[in-house]
Coordinates of C-alpha atoms in Angstrom, one line a residue:
X1483 CA -0.2 0.1 0.0
X1484 CA 2.0 3.2 -1.2
X1485 CA 0.5 5.9 0.7
X1486 CA 2.2 8.6 -1.7
X1487 CA -0.5 8.2 -4.4
X1488 CA -3.3 9.7 -2.0
X1489 CA -1.4 13.2 -1.6
X1490 CA -2.0 15.8 1.0
X1491 CA -5.6 16.4 0.4
X1492 CA -6.5 13.5 2.5
X1493 CA -4.9 15.1 5.5
X1494 CA -8.4 16.9 5.2
X1495 CA -10.9 14.8 7.7
X1496 CA -14.0 16.9 5.4
X1497 CA -12.2 16.1 2.2
X1498 CA -11.6 12.2 3.0
X1499 CA -15.3 11.5 4.5
X1500 CA -16.7 13.5 1.3
X1501 CA -14.6 11.1 -0.9
X1502 CA -15.4 7.8 1.4
X1503 CA -19.4 8.8 1.3
X1504 CA -19.2 8.9 -2.6
X1505 CA -17.9 5.7 -2.6
X1506 CA -20.6 4.0 -0.8
X1507 CA -23.1 6.0 -2.8
X1508 CA -21.9 4.7 -6.4
X1509 CA -20.8 1.5 -5.2
X1510 CA -23.8 -0.5 -7.4
X1511 CA -23.5 2.1 -10.1
X1512 CA -22.5 0.9 -13.5
X1513 CA -19.0 2.9 -13.8
X1514 CA -17.5 3.5 -17.1
X1515 CA -13.7 4.8 -17.6
X1516 CA -14.0 8.0 -17.7
X1517 CA -16.2 8.6 -15.1
X1518 CA -15.1 11.9 -12.7
X1519 CA -15.5 12.2 -8.9
X1520 CA -18.6 14.4 -7.9
X1521 CA -17.6 15.3 -4.4
X1522 CA -15.3 17.3 -2.6
X1523 CA -15.1 19.4 -5.7
X1524 CA -13.8 22.0 -6.4
X1525 CA -10.5 21.9 -4.5
X1526 CA -7.4 23.3 -6.3
X1527 CA -7.9 25.6 -9.2
X1528 CA -5.8 27.2 -11.6
X1529 CA -5.4 31.1 -11.7
X1530 CA -7.3 30.9 -15.1
X1531 CA -10.0 28.9 -13.7
X1532 CA -12.7 31.6 -14.5
X1533 CA -11.6 32.5 -17.9
X1534 CA -11.9 29.0 -18.4
X1535 CA -15.4 28.5 -17.3
X1536 CA -16.0 31.5 -19.3
X1537 CA -14.9 29.3 -22.4
X1538 CA -17.5 26.6 -21.7
X1539 CA -14.9 24.1 -20.0
X1540 CA -15.6 20.9 -18.9
X1541 CA -13.9 20.3 -16.0
X1542 CA -12.2 16.9 -14.9
X1543 CA -10.6 16.3 -11.6
X1544 CA -7.1 14.6 -10.6
X1545 CA -5.3 15.0 -7.5
X1546 CA -7.6 17.8 -6.3
X1547 CA -6.9 19.6 -9.4
X1548 CA -10.0 20.8 -11.5
X1549 CA -8.4 20.5 -15.1
X1550 CA -9.8 21.4 -18.3
X1551 CA -11.3 18.1 -20.2
X1552 CA -12.4 20.1 -23.2
X1553 CA -14.6 23.0 -23.9
X1554 CA -18.1 23.4 -25.3
X1555 CA -17.8 27.1 -26.8
X1556 CA -21.2 28.7 -26.1
X1557 CA -22.2 26.2 -23.6
X1558 CA -22.5 26.9 -19.9
X1559 CA -19.2 25.5 -18.2
X1560 CA -19.6 22.1 -15.7
X1561 CA -17.7 19.6 -13.9
X1562 CA -17.6 16.4 -15.7
X1563 CA -18.8 13.6 -13.5
X1564 CA -20.9 10.6 -15.4
X1565 CA -19.8 11.7 -19.2
X1566 CA -21.7 8.2 -20.6
X1567 CA -24.2 6.3 -20.0
X1568 CA -23.4 3.6 -22.7
X1569 CA -20.5 2.0 -24.3
X1570 CA -19.2 3.1 -27.6
X1571 CA -18.4 7.0 -28.5
X1572 CA -18.9 9.5 -25.7
X1573 CA -20.5 12.5 -26.6
X1574 CA -17.8 15.1 -26.2
X1575 CA -15.7 13.3 -29.1
X1576 CA -16.5 15.9 -31.7
X1577 CA -15.6 18.8 -29.4
X1578 CA -11.9 16.6 -28.4
X1579 CA -11.3 16.3 -32.2
X1580 CA -11.9 20.1 -32.7
X1581 CA -9.3 21.3 -30.3
X1582 CA -7.0 18.3 -31.8
X1583 CA -7.1 19.6 -35.3
X1584 CA -7.0 23.2 -34.1
X1585 CA -3.8 22.5 -32.4
X1586 CA -2.6 20.6 -35.1
X1587 CA -3.4 23.1 -37.8
X1588 CA -3.2 26.7 -36.1
X1589 CA -2.4 26.7 -32.2
X1590 CA -3.8 25.5 -28.7
X1591 CA -3.6 27.1 -25.3
X1592 CA -3.3 24.5 -23.0
X1593 CA -4.0 25.0 -19.0
X1594 CA -1.3 22.9 -17.2
X1595 CA -0.9 24.2 -13.9
X1596 CA -1.8 21.0 -12.4
X1597 CA 1.5 19.4 -13.7
X1598 CA 3.9 18.9 -10.7
X1599 CA 6.8 20.9 -10.1
X1600 CA 9.5 19.4 -7.8
X1601 CA 12.7 21.7 -7.1
X1602 CA 15.9 20.0 -6.2
X1603 CA 18.8 21.8 -5.2
X1604 CA 22.2 22.1 -3.3
X1605 CA 25.6 21.6 -3.8
X1606 CA 24.9 17.9 -4.2
X1607 CA 21.6 18.3 -6.3
X1608 CA 23.8 17.4 -9.6
X1609 CA 25.2 14.0 -8.2
X1610 CA 22.2 13.0 -6.8
X1611 CA 19.9 13.5 -9.9
X1612 CA 22.8 11.9 -12.1
X1613 CA 22.7 8.8 -9.6
X1614 CA 19.2 8.0 -9.9
X1615 CA 18.5 8.9 -13.7
X1616 CA 19.3 7.1 -17.0
X1617 CA 19.7 9.8 -19.2
X1618 CA 23.0 12.0 -18.6
X1619 CA 22.1 15.7 -16.9
X1620 CA 25.9 17.1 -17.3
X1621 CA 24.6 19.7 -19.7
X1622 CA 24.6 23.3 -19.6
X1623 CA 22.1 25.8 -17.8
X1624 CA 19.1 26.2 -19.7
X1625 CA 19.1 22.9 -21.4
X1626 CA 16.1 20.5 -20.7
X1627 CA 16.4 16.6 -20.3
X1628 CA 13.8 14.0 -20.7
X1629 CA 14.5 10.8 -18.2
X1630 CA 13.9 7.6 -16.3
X1631 CA 14.1 7.4 -12.8
X1632 CA 14.8 3.4 -12.5
X1633 CA 14.6 1.1 -9.7
X1634 CA 17.5 -1.7 -9.1
X1635 CA 16.0 -4.3 -11.3
X1636 CA 15.9 -1.8 -14.2
X1637 CA 12.1 -1.0 -14.3
X1638 CA 10.7 2.5 -14.5
X1639 CA 10.0 4.0 -11.2
X1640 CA 8.9 7.0 -12.7
X1641 CA 9.8 9.5 -15.6
X1642 CA 9.8 13.1 -15.8
X1643 CA 12.0 16.5 -17.3
X1644 CA 14.9 18.0 -15.7
X1645 CA 15.6 21.3 -16.3
X1646 CA 18.8 23.3 -15.1
X1647 CA 18.2 26.3 -13.9
X1648 CA 21.8 26.8 -12.5
X1649 CA 24.7 24.6 -11.6
X1650 CA 23.1 23.3 -8.4
X1651 CA 19.2 24.0 -8.9
X1652 CA 16.8 21.6 -11.2
X1653 CA 13.3 21.8 -11.9
X1654 CA 11.8 18.8 -12.5
X1655 CA 8.3 18.3 -14.3
X1656 CA 6.3 15.4 -13.9
X1657 CA 2.8 14.1 -14.3
X1658 CA -0.2 15.9 -11.9
X1659 CA -0.7 13.1 -9.5
X1660 CA 2.8 11.8 -9.3
X1661 CA 4.5 14.4 -7.4
X1662 CA 4.2 12.9 -3.8
X1663 CA 5.4 9.8 -5.7
X1664 CA 8.4 11.1 -7.0
X1665 CA 9.7 13.4 -4.5
X1666 CA 9.2 10.6 -2.3
X1667 CA 11.6 8.7 -4.4
X1668 CA 14.0 11.4 -4.8
X1669 CA 14.1 11.8 -0.7
X1670 CA 14.5 8.2 -0.2
X1671 CA 18.0 8.7 -1.9
X1672 CA 19.3 11.8 -0.5
X1673 CA 22.3 12.2 1.4
X1674 CA 21.8 12.9 5.0
X1675 CA 24.5 15.9 4.9
X1676 CA 22.2 18.3 4.1
X1677 CA 23.6 18.9 0.6
X1678 CA 20.4 18.0 -1.2
X1679 CA 17.0 20.1 -1.0
X1680 CA 14.1 18.6 -2.6
X1681 CA 10.6 20.5 -2.4
X1682 CA 7.3 20.9 -4.3
X1683 CA 6.6 23.6 -6.1
X1684 CA 3.6 23.0 -7.8
X1685 CA 1.1 25.6 -6.2
X1686 CA 3.7 28.0 -6.4
X1687 CA 3.8 28.4 -10.3
X1688 CA 1.3 28.6 -13.0
X1689 CA 1.6 26.7 -16.4
X1690 CA 0.2 27.3 -19.6
X1691 CA 1.4 25.0 -23.1
X1692 CA 1.2 27.0 -26.2
X1693 CA 1.3 24.6 -29.3
X1694 CA 0.9 24.3 -33.1
X1695 CA 2.3 25.5 -36.2
X1696 CA 1.4 29.4 -35.6
X1697 CA 2.8 29.2 -31.7
X1698 CA 5.7 31.0 -32.3
X1699 CA 3.8 33.5 -34.4
X1700 CA 1.7 34.2 -31.4
X1701 CA 4.2 34.5 -29.0
X1702 CA 6.5 36.8 -31.0
X1703 CA 3.3 39.3 -31.1
X1704 CA 3.9 39.3 -27.0
X1705 CA 7.6 39.1 -26.7
X1706 CA 10.8 40.9 -27.6
X1707 CA 13.1 38.1 -27.1
X1708 CA 14.3 35.7 -29.9
X1709 CA 12.2 32.7 -30.2
X1710 CA 13.1 31.6 -33.5
X1711 CA 14.6 27.9 -33.7
X1712 CA 18.1 28.9 -33.9
X1713 CA 17.7 31.4 -31.1
X1714 CA 15.7 29.3 -28.5
X1715 CA 16.3 25.7 -29.9
X1716 CA 14.4 22.5 -28.9
X1717 CA 14.8 21.4 -25.6
X1718 CA 16.3 24.6 -24.3
X1719 CA 15.1 26.8 -21.1
X1720 CA 15.2 30.7 -20.8
X1721 CA 13.9 33.6 -19.4
X1722 CA 11.6 35.6 -21.6
X1723 CA 9.2 38.4 -20.7
X1724 CA 5.6 37.9 -22.3
X1725 CA 3.6 41.3 -22.1
X1726 CA 4.3 42.5 -18.7
X1727 CA 5.0 38.8 -17.4
X1728 CA 8.3 37.6 -16.8
X1729 CA 8.2 33.6 -17.6
X1730 CA 10.5 31.0 -17.6
X1731 CA 9.6 29.2 -21.2
X1732 CA 10.5 25.7 -21.9
X1733 CA 10.6 24.6 -25.6
X1734 CA 9.0 20.9 -25.0
X1735 CA 6.1 19.1 -26.2
X1736 CA 3.5 16.5 -24.9
X1737 CA 1.8 16.8 -28.2
X1738 CA 4.1 16.6 -31.1
X1739 CA 3.8 20.2 -32.2
X1740 CA 6.0 23.5 -32.1
X1741 CA 5.6 25.2 -28.8
X1742 CA 6.2 26.1 -25.2
X1743 CA 5.6 25.5 -21.8
X1744 CA 5.4 28.9 -19.7
X1745 CA 6.1 28.9 -16.2
X1746 CA 4.9 31.8 -13.7
X1747 CA 4.7 32.5 -10.2
X1748 CA 0.7 31.9 -9.5
X1749 CA 0.0 35.2 -9.3
X1750 CA 1.0 36.2 -12.5
X1751 CA -1.0 33.4 -14.0
X1752 CA -4.1 35.3 -14.7
X1753 CA -2.1 37.8 -16.5
X1754 CA -0.3 35.5 -18.9
X1755 CA -3.8 33.7 -19.5
X1756 CA -5.1 36.8 -21.0
X1757 CA -2.2 38.3 -22.8
X1758 CA -2.0 34.9 -24.7
X1759 CA -5.5 34.5 -25.1
X1760 CA -5.7 37.9 -26.9
X1761 CA -2.3 37.2 -29.0
X1762 CA -3.7 33.9 -30.1
X1763 CA -7.4 34.7 -31.6
X1764 CA -6.1 36.5 -34.6
X1765 CA -4.4 33.4 -35.5
X1766 CA -7.3 30.9 -34.9
X1767 CA -6.0 29.5 -31.5
X1768 CA -8.6 27.3 -29.7
X1769 CA -8.6 26.9 -25.8
X1770 CA -7.8 23.1 -25.5
X1771 CA -7.9 20.5 -22.8
X1772 CA -6.3 17.3 -21.7
X1773 CA -8.3 15.1 -23.7
X1774 CA -6.8 16.8 -27.1
X1775 CA -3.7 16.0 -25.2
X1776 CA -4.1 12.6 -24.8
X1777 CA -4.8 12.0 -28.3
X1778 CA -2.0 14.1 -30.0
X1779 CA 0.5 12.1 -27.7
X1780 CA -0.7 8.9 -28.4
X1781 CA -0.1 9.7 -32.3
X1782 CA 3.4 10.6 -31.0
X1783 CA 4.0 7.9 -28.9
X1784 CA 4.8 10.0 -25.9
X1785 CA 4.6 7.0 -23.3
X1786 CA 2.6 7.8 -19.9
X1787 CA 3.7 6.5 -16.4
X1788 CA 1.8 4.2 -14.6
X1789 CA 0.1 2.7 -17.8
X1790 CA 2.4 2.4 -21.0
X1791 CA 5.7 2.3 -18.3
X1792 CA 5.8 1.1 -15.0
X1793 CA 8.3 -0.5 -12.5
X1794 CA 7.4 -3.5 -14.4
X1795 CA 9.2 -2.3 -17.4
X1796 CA 12.5 -1.2 -18.9
X1797 CA 13.3 1.4 -21.0
X1798 CA 14.6 -0.8 -24.1
X1799 CA 11.2 -2.8 -23.9
X1800 CA 9.4 0.5 -23.7
X1801 CA 11.2 2.1 -26.4
X1802 CA 13.0 4.7 -24.3
X1803 CA 16.3 3.1 -24.9
X1804 CA 17.4 6.6 -26.6
X1805 CA 17.5 8.1 -23.0
X1806 CA 19.5 5.7 -21.4
X1807 CA 23.1 6.9 -21.4
X1808 CA 25.2 3.4 -20.2
X1809 CA 28.5 5.2 -20.6
X1810 CA 27.7 8.2 -18.1
X1811 CA 28.9 6.5 -15.3
X1812 CA 26.9 4.8 -12.2
X1813 CA 23.1 5.4 -11.9
X1814 CA 20.4 3.1 -10.2
X1815 CA 19.4 0.3 -12.5
X1816 CA 22.5 0.2 -14.8
X1817 CA 23.3 -3.2 -13.8
X1818 CA 20.2 -4.4 -14.9
X1819 CA 20.1 -2.2 -18.2
X1820 CA 23.6 -4.0 -18.8
X1821 CA 22.0 -7.7 -18.4
X1822 CA 18.9 -6.6 -20.6
X1823 CA 21.3 -5.2 -23.4
X1824 CA 23.7 -8.3 -23.2
X1825 CA 20.6 -10.6 -23.1
X1826 CA 17.9 -8.8 -25.4
X1827 CA 14.8 -8.0 -25.0
X1828 CA 12.1 -10.7 -25.1
X1829 CA 9.0 -8.3 -25.6
X1830 CA 8.2 -4.6 -27.1
X1831 CA 6.0 -2.0 -26.5
X1832 CA 4.2 -1.3 -30.0
X1833 CA 1.8 1.1 -31.7
X1834 CA -1.2 -0.8 -33.3
X1835 CA -3.6 1.2 -35.5
X1836 CA -7.3 -0.5 -35.7
X1837 CA -10.4 0.8 -38.0
X1838 CA -11.9 4.1 -36.8
X1839 CA -15.3 2.4 -36.9
X1840 CA -14.3 -0.5 -34.4
X1841 CA -15.4 1.2 -31.5
X1842 CA -13.8 2.9 -28.3
X1843 CA -10.5 1.8 -27.0
X1844 CA -10.4 2.2 -23.1
X1845 CA -7.2 0.0 -22.2
X1846 CA -6.7 -3.6 -21.0
X1847 CA -8.0 -5.5 -24.0
X1848 CA -6.4 -8.4 -24.8
X1849 CA -4.5 -8.5 -27.9
X1850 CA -4.5 -12.0 -29.7
X1851 CA -2.1 -13.7 -32.0
X1852 CA -1.6 -17.5 -33.1
X1853 CA -4.5 -18.4 -31.5
X1854 CA -3.8 -16.7 -27.8
X1855 CA -3.7 -13.8 -26.0
X1856 CA -0.2 -12.5 -26.6
X1857 CA -0.4 -9.1 -24.5
X1858 CA -3.1 -6.5 -23.0
X1859 CA -3.5 -2.7 -25.0
X1860 CA -2.1 -0.5 -21.9
X1861 CA -3.3 3.3 -23.4
X1862 CA -5.3 3.8 -26.4
X1863 CA -7.8 6.5 -28.4
X1864 CA -8.5 8.0 -31.3
X1865 CA -6.1 9.7 -33.2
X1866 CA -8.0 12.5 -35.2
X1867 CA -5.0 13.8 -37.5
X1868 CA -4.9 10.1 -38.7
X1869 CA -8.1 9.0 -38.8
X1870 CA -7.8 5.7 -36.8
X1871 CA -7.7 4.0 -33.6
X1872 CA -4.7 3.6 -31.7
X1873 CA -3.7 1.1 -29.0
X1874 CA -0.2 0.5 -27.5
X1875 CA 0.7 -3.2 -26.0
X1876 CA 3.9 -5.0 -25.0
X1877 CA 3.9 -7.9 -27.8
X1878 CA 6.5 -10.8 -27.8
X1879 CA 9.3 -9.5 -29.9
X1880 CA 8.0 -12.1 -32.7
X1881 CA 5.2 -10.4 -32.6
X1882 CA 6.7 -6.6 -32.8
X1883 CA 7.8 -6.3 -36.2
X1884 CA 6.0 -3.3 -38.3
X1885 CA 3.7 -4.9 -40.6
X1886 CA 2.7 -7.5 -37.9
X1887 CA -1.2 -8.5 -38.2
X1888 CA -2.9 -9.2 -34.8
X1889 CA -6.1 -8.5 -33.4
X1890 CA -7.8 -7.0 -30.5
X1891 CA -10.6 -8.3 -28.5
X1892 CA -13.2 -5.3 -28.4
X1893 CA -16.6 -6.6 -26.3
X1894 CA -16.1 -10.1 -27.6
X1895 CA -15.3 -9.0 -31.2
X1896 CA -12.0 -9.6 -32.7
X1897 CA -10.7 -6.5 -34.7
X1898 CA -7.7 -6.6 -36.7
X1899 CA -4.8 -4.6 -35.9
X1900 CA -1.6 -3.3 -37.6
X1901 CA 1.7 -3.1 -35.8
X1902 CA 3.2 0.2 -36.9
X1903 CA 6.6 1.8 -37.0
X1904 CA 6.9 4.9 -34.7
X1905 CA 6.0 7.3 -34.2
X1906 CA 2.8 7.3 -36.5
X1907 CA 2.5 11.1 -36.6
X1908 CA 5.4 13.5 -38.2
X1909 CA 8.0 10.7 -38.3
X1910 CA 11.2 13.0 -38.4
X1911 CA 9.9 15.7 -36.1
X1912 CA 9.9 18.3 -38.5
X1913 CA 6.9 19.9 -36.9
X1914 CA 8.7 19.9 -33.3
X1915 CA 12.0 21.1 -34.4
X1916 CA 11.2 24.0 -36.7

């Protein structure tokens, strides 16, 4: 029983009672995969919360945060609770598609203030993080590095980005629900001499994602700083001004488009949102939510910890071997990965495509080949740019070659699926690195 999954909100007796009562109330209710909690909301909100409401936001909830699932322009805002009454495509399918395509074709503005943000600092910070991570963090100040943190068995304990703000200060960005878990793992390995400090700074920073082919054009309307590809390369970070707001900008993406994540002290958050919104509207920018993010990240093959990657999966199986630097020196999990490298992998996380009319992929569907079950779907959904269903599953290496035909069992029917080469969308990353 890992209490890190609960978070500090359960220290409130009133919150805990509300959630416990909801469990009893809904015990015999038919549950659908995307149902949301109803009680104890709202609890944690972004500085742009009221602006999102004005735009017809349908809020989901995660780790106590009210987060934009999607938007229904011209309709009253609401909290998502029971979004489905039957199996099949939910009624928000088209709304999510509009946000997805708006981002791919023009630009999308995303409120990501719920992302967990951890600061690790001190004279021993670099040494600690270098020992915990599979990638090499020995890079210049202002670089952003994606990496896994591994168990001694080589499993993926967590994955995150590390931004080097100073020689001895790092900003780690991880999933909304995983901050306590990841911070706990870091603190578990901290030296006892006080040379490293680690703290959760999530609530002190508002975060907005600006992505899409017009993202640079939009940002240029409100900043005097150089945001060209040459002046602000991919996977770098720097301080810029956006309107009147001082911003830490990270040129990263979780949707596979040109753009930035913009971090500001929370008190600047509303002003930053308003500035970006006014600048982006002439370019056809849309407000977009987490369901659009999920659809776009599926097309790009970006992994989700806890679903696609877990402590039971190693980076080579997960297709993340490019982010492992065995030659950087010792790190936790290195010996295990050396053995994996020598012996080879027996399974691999594969991208599968299925006909769009096949239905909705929820996850955990069995994957069949050669008359038996060879895997299960880890995550899936619809790729609106590709017009097809997408699923990810670990398959035995003999079934993992692109072009291999398997079937996915969906509501009793065996639906043909094809193993594809990754990434499915923009395979040369031209849209990201332009």
